[in-house]
Short mmCIF file of C-alpha atoms and ligand atoms in Angstrom, two decimals:
data_model
loop_
_atom_site.label_atom_id
_atom_site.label_comp_id
_atom_site.label_asym_id
_atom_site.label_seq_id
_atom_site.Cartn_x
_atom_site.Cartn_y
_atom_site.Cartn_z
CA MET I 1 118.39 -53.46 40.78
CA LYS I 2 116.53 -51.45 38.31
CA ARG I 3 112.87 -52.25 38.40
CA PHE I 4 111.02 -54.52 40.64
CA ALA I 5 107.65 -55.87 41.54
CA ILE I 6 105.29 -56.54 44.31
CA LEU I 7 103.10 -58.84 44.52
CA THR I 8 100.54 -59.98 47.17
CA SER I 9 98.69 -63.62 47.41
CA GLY I 10 96.78 -66.21 49.76
CA GLY I 11 94.87 -64.70 52.75
CA ASP I 12 95.04 -61.30 52.93
CA ALA I 13 96.14 -59.60 55.64
CA PRO I 14 96.10 -56.19 57.69
CA GLY I 15 99.13 -54.57 56.83
CA MET I 16 99.72 -56.02 53.50
CA ASN I 17 98.93 -52.26 52.15
CA ALA I 18 101.82 -51.15 54.45
CA ALA I 19 103.74 -52.65 53.18
CA ILE I 20 103.30 -52.72 49.51
CA ARG I 21 103.42 -48.88 50.52
CA ALA I 22 106.58 -48.80 51.92
CA ALA I 23 108.27 -51.16 49.26
CA THR I 24 107.68 -48.10 46.85
CA LEU I 25 108.50 -44.81 48.27
CA LEU I 26 111.39 -46.43 49.79
CA GLY I 27 111.65 -47.91 46.04
CA VAL I 28 111.62 -45.22 44.24
CA ALA I 29 113.46 -43.71 47.40
CA ALA I 30 116.36 -46.20 46.17
CA GLY I 31 116.07 -45.56 42.53
CA ALA I 32 114.32 -47.72 41.42
CA GLU I 33 111.75 -48.21 38.91
CA VAL I 34 108.40 -50.50 41.26
CA TYR I 35 105.30 -52.67 39.01
CA GLY I 36 102.70 -53.98 41.38
CA VAL I 37 101.27 -57.68 40.11
CA GLU I 38 97.12 -57.68 40.47
CA GLN I 39 95.43 -61.32 42.64
CA GLY I 40 98.30 -62.41 42.84
CA TYR I 41 100.44 -64.86 41.29
CA ALA I 42 97.19 -65.84 39.47
CA GLY I 43 97.03 -61.94 37.95
CA LEU I 44 101.21 -62.33 37.01
CA LEU I 45 99.82 -65.35 34.76
CA GLU I 46 98.02 -62.88 32.44
CA GLY I 47 100.43 -60.11 32.83
CA ALA I 48 98.77 -58.38 35.07
CA ILE I 49 101.68 -56.02 36.16
CA ARG I 50 101.23 -52.26 36.56
CA PRO I 51 103.55 -50.03 37.89
CA LEU I 52 103.06 -48.42 40.95
CA THR I 53 104.38 -45.04 41.75
CA PRO I 54 104.36 -42.67 45.45
CA ARG I 55 100.90 -41.25 44.28
CA ASP I 56 99.87 -44.74 43.86
CA VAL I 57 100.68 -45.75 47.50
CA ASP I 58 99.77 -42.81 49.15
CA LEU I 59 98.39 -43.76 52.67
CA ILE I 60 97.09 -47.19 51.91
CA LEU I 61 98.16 -47.91 54.98
CA ARG I 62 95.60 -47.31 56.52
CA GLU I 63 93.22 -49.80 54.49
CA GLY I 64 92.86 -53.37 55.31
CA GLY I 65 93.16 -56.17 52.30
CA THR I 66 95.86 -55.31 49.94
CA ILE I 67 95.12 -52.49 46.24
CA LEU I 68 96.70 -55.09 44.81
CA GLY I 69 94.70 -57.60 45.41
CA SER I 70 95.36 -61.88 46.18
CA ALA I 71 94.52 -65.32 45.03
CA ARG I 72 94.72 -68.87 46.11
CA SER I 73 97.30 -70.94 42.89
CA LYS I 74 98.50 -73.93 42.96
CA ALA I 75 99.99 -72.83 38.87
CA PHE I 76 103.07 -72.53 40.56
CA HIS I 77 103.59 -76.03 40.86
CA LEU I 78 104.08 -76.79 37.00
CA LEU I 79 107.27 -76.00 35.71
CA GLU I 80 105.31 -74.60 32.50
CA ARG I 81 103.34 -71.90 34.68
CA ARG I 82 106.14 -70.67 36.07
CA GLN I 83 108.14 -70.27 32.57
CA GLU I 84 105.86 -67.74 31.55
CA ALA I 85 105.56 -66.50 34.27
CA ARG I 86 108.65 -65.22 34.24
CA ALA I 87 108.47 -64.19 30.40
CA HIS I 88 105.59 -61.52 32.02
CA LEU I 89 108.25 -60.19 34.16
CA LYS I 90 111.03 -60.49 31.14
CA LYS I 91 108.87 -58.64 28.79
CA HIS I 92 108.18 -55.47 31.70
CA GLY I 93 112.14 -55.68 32.45
CA ILE I 94 111.81 -56.79 36.32
CA GLU I 95 114.83 -58.14 38.04
CA GLY I 96 113.27 -58.82 41.33
CA LEU I 97 110.10 -59.82 43.21
CA ILE I 98 108.71 -58.87 46.44
CA VAL I 99 106.27 -61.44 48.00
CA ILE I 100 103.38 -61.10 50.37
CA GLY I 101 101.89 -63.80 51.85
CA GLY I 102 102.00 -66.68 53.95
CA ASN I 103 103.27 -70.53 53.30
CA GLY I 104 102.20 -71.40 50.20
CA SER I 105 102.96 -67.81 48.14
CA LEU I 106 106.23 -68.28 49.85
CA THR I 107 106.59 -71.39 48.25
CA GLY I 108 106.31 -69.88 44.62
CA LEU I 109 108.70 -67.66 45.49
CA LEU I 110 111.37 -70.87 46.49
CA HIS I 111 110.03 -72.07 43.17
CA LEU I 112 111.00 -68.70 41.08
CA THR I 113 113.92 -68.20 41.97
CA ASP I 114 114.84 -71.85 41.94
CA PRO I 115 118.62 -70.88 39.81
CA LYS I 116 117.82 -74.28 38.00
CA GLU I 117 115.45 -73.45 35.80
CA ASN I 118 115.51 -69.44 36.00
CA ASP I 119 117.62 -68.09 33.59
CA LEU I 120 116.20 -64.80 33.99
CA GLY I 121 118.21 -64.91 36.86
CA LEU I 122 115.49 -63.37 39.09
CA LEU I 123 116.02 -62.47 42.13
CA GLY I 124 113.28 -62.67 45.49
CA ILE I 125 112.47 -62.08 49.00
CA GLY I 126 109.63 -62.72 50.40
CA LEU I 127 107.78 -60.80 53.58
CA PRO I 128 105.43 -63.06 55.68
CA ALA I 129 101.51 -62.44 56.22
CA SER I 130 99.24 -64.70 57.28
CA ILE I 131 96.96 -63.57 60.51
CA ASP I 132 97.69 -67.76 61.17
CA ASN I 133 100.76 -66.91 62.35
CA ASP I 134 101.43 -70.21 60.85
CA LEU I 135 105.13 -69.12 59.28
CA GLY I 136 108.76 -70.17 60.74
CA LEU I 137 111.55 -68.12 61.79
CA THR I 138 109.79 -65.08 62.44
CA ARG I 139 107.70 -64.75 65.28
CA LEU I 140 105.26 -62.27 64.58
CA ALA I 141 103.91 -62.13 60.06
CA ILE I 142 101.95 -59.21 59.12
CA GLY I 143 98.18 -59.16 59.75
CA VAL I 144 98.75 -61.14 63.48
CA ASP I 145 98.41 -57.81 65.68
CA THR I 146 94.87 -56.88 63.80
CA ALA I 147 93.48 -59.83 63.87
CA ILE I 148 94.47 -61.04 67.30
CA ASN I 149 93.01 -56.73 68.20
CA THR I 150 89.55 -58.10 66.41
CA ILE I 151 89.13 -60.99 68.49
CA VAL I 152 89.40 -59.44 71.31
CA GLU I 153 87.49 -56.53 71.09
CA ALA I 154 84.26 -59.26 69.70
CA CYS I 155 85.26 -61.51 72.88
CA ASP I 156 84.87 -57.92 75.37
CA LYS I 157 81.51 -57.63 73.66
CA ILE I 158 80.24 -60.82 73.51
CA SER I 159 81.68 -60.89 77.28
CA ASP I 160 79.56 -58.04 77.76
CA THR I 161 75.88 -59.21 77.03
CA ALA I 162 77.75 -63.82 78.33
CA ALA I 163 78.21 -62.16 81.74
CA ALA I 164 74.69 -59.92 82.00
CA HIS I 165 73.45 -63.38 81.31
CA ASP I 166 75.64 -65.91 82.60
CA ARG I 167 75.84 -67.97 79.73
CA THR I 168 78.61 -69.64 77.92
CA PHE I 169 79.44 -68.92 74.08
CA ILE I 170 81.74 -70.43 72.26
CA VAL I 171 83.68 -68.49 70.12
CA GLU I 172 84.93 -70.18 66.81
CA VAL I 173 88.04 -68.20 65.35
CA MET I 174 90.16 -68.50 62.26
CA GLY I 175 93.32 -70.96 62.32
CA ARG I 176 93.37 -73.65 59.86
CA ASP I 177 96.52 -75.61 61.73
CA CYS I 178 97.80 -73.47 64.12
CA GLY I 179 96.76 -72.05 67.76
CA TYR I 180 97.92 -68.61 67.57
CA LEU I 181 95.10 -66.91 67.22
CA ALA I 182 93.01 -68.76 69.91
CA MET I 183 96.18 -69.07 72.28
CA THR I 184 96.68 -65.28 72.12
CA SER I 185 93.50 -64.15 72.09
CA ALA I 186 91.88 -66.66 75.08
CA ILE I 187 94.68 -64.68 77.38
CA ALA I 188 93.42 -61.12 75.99
CA SER I 189 90.05 -62.29 76.55
CA ALA I 190 90.29 -64.20 80.09
CA ALA I 191 88.71 -67.38 78.51
CA ASN I 192 87.78 -70.17 80.51
CA ALA I 193 88.91 -72.35 77.70
CA VAL I 194 91.03 -72.72 74.77
CA LEU I 195 90.66 -75.42 72.07
CA PHE I 196 93.37 -75.23 69.62
CA PRO I 197 94.87 -78.16 67.06
CA GLU I 198 98.28 -78.59 68.20
CA MET I 199 96.62 -79.62 71.67
CA ASP I 200 96.53 -83.39 70.65
CA LYS I 201 92.79 -84.37 72.27
CA ASN I 202 90.92 -86.55 70.89
CA GLU I 203 86.70 -85.56 70.52
CA ASP I 204 85.69 -86.44 73.57
CA GLU I 205 88.89 -84.85 75.57
CA ILE I 206 87.21 -81.43 73.49
CA VAL I 207 84.24 -82.16 75.12
CA ASP I 208 85.82 -82.75 78.72
CA THR I 209 87.85 -79.72 78.24
CA VAL I 210 84.37 -77.20 77.97
CA VAL I 211 82.66 -79.35 80.44
CA ARG I 212 85.01 -78.75 82.94
CA ALA I 213 85.23 -75.82 82.36
CA VAL I 214 81.95 -74.63 82.43
CA LYS I 215 81.10 -76.56 85.56
CA LYS I 216 83.84 -75.13 87.27
CA VAL I 217 82.66 -71.33 86.65
CA ARG I 218 79.24 -72.48 87.34
CA ALA I 219 80.21 -73.59 90.69
CA ARG I 220 81.20 -70.36 91.39
CA THR I 221 79.27 -68.12 94.01
CA GLY I 222 78.32 -64.09 94.00
CA ARG I 223 80.52 -63.61 90.53
CA SER I 224 79.55 -63.52 87.43
CA ARG I 225 79.30 -66.75 85.79
CA ARG I 226 79.79 -66.00 82.51
CA VAL I 227 81.79 -68.70 80.13
CA LEU I 228 84.29 -67.51 77.34
CA VAL I 229 85.93 -70.71 75.00
CA ILE I 230 88.04 -69.99 72.50
CA LYS I 231 88.27 -72.65 69.27
CA ALA I 232 90.91 -72.59 66.69
CA GLU I 233 88.72 -73.98 63.24
CA GLY I 234 91.31 -75.64 62.79
CA VAL I 235 90.16 -78.11 66.04
CA ARG I 236 89.08 -81.45 64.26
CA ILE I 237 85.16 -81.18 65.64
CA LYS I 238 82.38 -79.38 64.40
CA VAL I 239 81.50 -75.87 66.14
CA ASP I 240 77.86 -77.10 65.96
CA GLU I 241 78.38 -80.91 66.95
CA LEU I 242 80.73 -79.23 69.87
CA LYS I 243 78.08 -77.71 71.73
CA ALA I 244 75.64 -80.33 70.85
CA ARG I 245 77.86 -82.14 72.45
CA VAL I 246 78.35 -79.98 75.22
CA ASP I 247 74.69 -78.98 76.41
CA ALA I 248 73.42 -83.06 75.68
CA ARG I 249 76.20 -83.68 78.84
CA LEU I 250 75.72 -80.05 80.82
CA LYS I 251 71.84 -80.58 80.47
CA ALA I 252 72.61 -84.47 81.59
CA GLU I 253 75.08 -83.89 84.39
CA LEU I 254 73.52 -80.12 86.13
CA GLY I 255 69.65 -79.67 84.69
CA GLY I 256 68.07 -76.62 83.94
CA PRO I 257 68.14 -74.91 80.75
CA GLU I 258 70.27 -71.76 81.22
CA VAL I 259 72.76 -74.01 80.91
CA GLU I 260 72.31 -74.13 76.77
CA THR I 261 75.94 -73.07 75.37
CA ARG I 262 75.54 -69.94 72.44
CA VAL I 263 78.10 -70.09 68.73
CA THR I 264 79.79 -67.21 67.36
CA VAL I 265 81.69 -67.48 64.68
CA LEU I 266 83.63 -64.82 63.54
CA GLY I 267 85.22 -66.13 60.56
CA HIS I 268 86.22 -63.86 58.42
CA VAL I 269 85.54 -60.71 60.52
CA VAL I 270 89.38 -61.60 61.78
CA ARG I 271 90.85 -60.69 58.54
CA GLY I 272 89.61 -57.83 57.67
CA GLY I 273 89.70 -53.65 58.57
CA ARG I 274 92.07 -51.52 59.56
CA PRO I 275 95.46 -52.88 60.60
CA THR I 276 96.77 -51.30 63.82
CA ALA I 277 99.73 -49.40 64.68
CA GLN I 278 102.30 -51.98 65.41
CA ASP I 279 101.26 -54.07 62.42
CA ARG I 280 101.37 -51.20 60.27
CA LEU I 281 104.92 -50.24 61.53
CA ILE I 282 105.44 -54.19 61.14
CA ALA I 283 104.86 -54.83 57.68
CA SER I 284 106.79 -51.28 56.71
CA ARG I 285 109.96 -52.37 58.30
CA LEU I 286 110.15 -55.96 56.82
CA ALA I 287 109.58 -53.89 53.18
CA ALA I 288 112.73 -52.31 54.34
CA ALA I 289 114.57 -55.16 55.15
CA ALA I 290 113.63 -57.36 51.77
CA VAL I 291 114.13 -53.61 49.99
CA THR I 292 117.59 -53.73 50.95
CA GLY I 293 118.33 -56.75 50.94
CA LEU I 294 116.90 -56.47 47.30
CA MET I 295 119.01 -53.72 45.81
CA SER I 296 121.94 -54.99 47.05
CA GLY I 297 121.82 -59.16 45.47
CA VAL I 298 120.66 -60.92 48.18
CA THR I 299 117.77 -63.38 47.03
CA ARG I 300 116.03 -66.90 47.91
CA ALA I 301 115.31 -65.18 51.67
CA MET I 302 112.42 -63.71 54.26
CA ALA I 303 112.43 -60.72 55.92
CA SER I 304 111.50 -62.08 59.37
CA TRP I 305 110.23 -59.68 62.81
CA ASN I 306 112.44 -60.90 65.66
CA PRO I 307 113.46 -64.69 64.67
CA PRO I 308 114.85 -66.73 67.04
CA ALA I 309 118.07 -66.16 68.75
CA ASN I 310 121.49 -68.24 68.33
CA LEU I 311 120.50 -69.11 63.97
CA PRO I 312 123.25 -70.57 62.69
CA PRO I 313 125.03 -67.35 60.72
CA GLU I 314 125.19 -68.55 57.09
CA TRP I 315 120.71 -68.56 57.24
CA ILE I 316 120.79 -64.50 57.63
CA TYR I 317 121.69 -62.71 54.54
CA GLY I 318 122.83 -58.84 54.03
CA SER I 319 123.80 -56.71 56.68
CA LYS I 320 121.11 -56.50 59.79
CA SER I 321 120.39 -52.95 59.55
CA ASP I 322 116.91 -52.86 62.24
CA PRO I 323 117.36 -54.95 65.27
CA GLN I 324 114.23 -56.56 64.66
CA CYS I 325 114.46 -57.74 61.78
CA ALA I 326 116.60 -60.03 59.51
CA LEU I 327 116.44 -61.43 55.65
CA ILE I 328 116.68 -65.91 56.07
CA ASP I 329 117.92 -67.80 54.31
CA LEU I 330 114.25 -68.99 52.08
CA PRO I 331 114.51 -72.88 52.04
CA ARG I 332 115.13 -73.05 56.22
CA VAL I 333 111.85 -70.51 56.53
CA LEU I 334 109.86 -72.74 54.95
CA GLU I 335 111.05 -76.50 56.42
CA GLU I 336 110.39 -74.50 60.21
CA THR I 337 107.23 -73.35 58.35
CA GLU I 338 106.96 -77.76 57.57
CA ARG I 339 108.20 -78.00 61.52
CA MET I 340 105.24 -76.28 62.47
CA LEU I 341 102.42 -77.89 60.62
CA LYS I 342 103.55 -81.86 61.74
CA GLY I 343 103.50 -80.30 65.23
CA GLU I 344 107.37 -80.81 65.31
CA SER I 345 108.46 -76.99 66.00
CA GLN I 346 110.42 -76.97 69.01
CA TYR I 347 108.32 -73.12 69.46
CA VAL I 348 104.83 -75.36 68.19
CA ASN I 349 106.02 -77.50 71.63
CA TRP I 350 106.62 -74.61 73.90
CA ARG I 351 103.42 -73.11 73.34
CA LYS I 352 101.64 -76.52 74.13
CA LYS I 353 103.32 -77.07 77.36
CA ALA I 354 103.13 -73.47 78.46
CA PHE I 355 98.86 -73.97 77.73
CA ALA I 356 99.05 -76.81 79.83
CA GLU I 357 100.54 -75.29 82.37
CA ILE I 358 97.78 -72.91 82.72
CA GLU I 359 94.97 -74.89 81.53
CA SER I 360 93.62 -75.47 85.36
CA ALA I 361 93.94 -72.16 86.15
CA LEU I 362 91.77 -70.68 82.91
CA ALA I 363 87.96 -71.38 85.21
CA LEU I 364 89.43 -70.22 88.77
O1 F6P C 1 94.60 -66.71 55.82
C1 F6P C 1 94.64 -67.80 56.69
C2 F6P C 1 92.95 -68.08 56.24
O2 F6P C 1 92.34 -66.85 57.11
C3 F6P C 1 93.16 -69.23 57.34
O3 F6P C 1 92.48 -68.89 59.46
C4 F6P C 1 91.89 -69.36 56.32
O4 F6P C 1 91.35 -71.48 57.08
C5 F6P C 1 91.54 -69.43 55.52
O5 F6P C 1 92.30 -68.74 55.46
C6 F6P C 1 90.79 -69.68 54.44
O6 F6P C 1 90.59 -69.36 52.93
P1 F6P C 1 89.72 -68.62 52.58
O7 F6P C 1 89.15 -67.01 52.53
O8 F6P C 1 90.68 -68.68 50.78
O9 F6P C 1 88.31 -69.89 52.61
#
């Protein structure tokens, strides 16, 4: 492997820069020339490829976002576009690609490295990066830890004012199809209820969950009666409608204007910011595994952080030099990701069950 490129794609995630830096430094140290693709697959189709030197990546691990830029592109579903992308890589003499991104981005890598159409012999390894933590066979993706910390910091601030006024807040956090951010930040910010897409509640049950939590907390005497509800954006009911329906029920059942709920949508705030030390470390270690793999000819794999134990050995590639990272067969990763999205994954079902067990304790 004389020359490889790095590409960031899909929604950015804090820690992407740390991965770019580590992959560049370790690639150069191993004797490779490293290139960066700008603006994800969209940039690749335009041939926006430039050399990356250790000086270019100096200190970038402290910054959120991605110095390479990112984009969401569906162009890779078309063979013609993939051939154009391969032609650009060939022109630059690029033999390997590290793609840092989520489900769609790693699916793009799988297509690009498909042996049936990949005459170039391009090798590719993915790094999981998605604040949603919705990728299979990796305990964490790059960006998740920072996103949780951002949510918890915001909820702590909201809790201060909510406690002072005995108010109820519904805080909506990112998470399109996966409630991981909502679940984990709910525990870490002592929320009284949590709503996430995997729990399969209908709209009435969702409203009921919030109303029950508010009534339980408001029945307290002599203690703070702040109510914090964390809602993942992927939950089927829109937050404004939820507020209206909860307020109507509370007014009817409790009376008094002070029961009105407040809504805060954290939105893209959750995706930005300086990566935590944990995200910088995870990103750097995953990048190290990817570079080692590429240099020794591994392809169509994803570097995974703490993969589940007992995976079949044929799903694991390369020598495992880091006890917490492994290169896992990319098609298997994407199959498990699909199961997670459909609610058929064992791991997601465990999370659901764990939350069902603690739900009644949250508002005590
Ligand atoms: O990257 C994941 C994510 O942040 C989801 O949580 C969210 O639904 C989506 O991206 C938003 O994407 P965009 O910024 O493209 O609207």
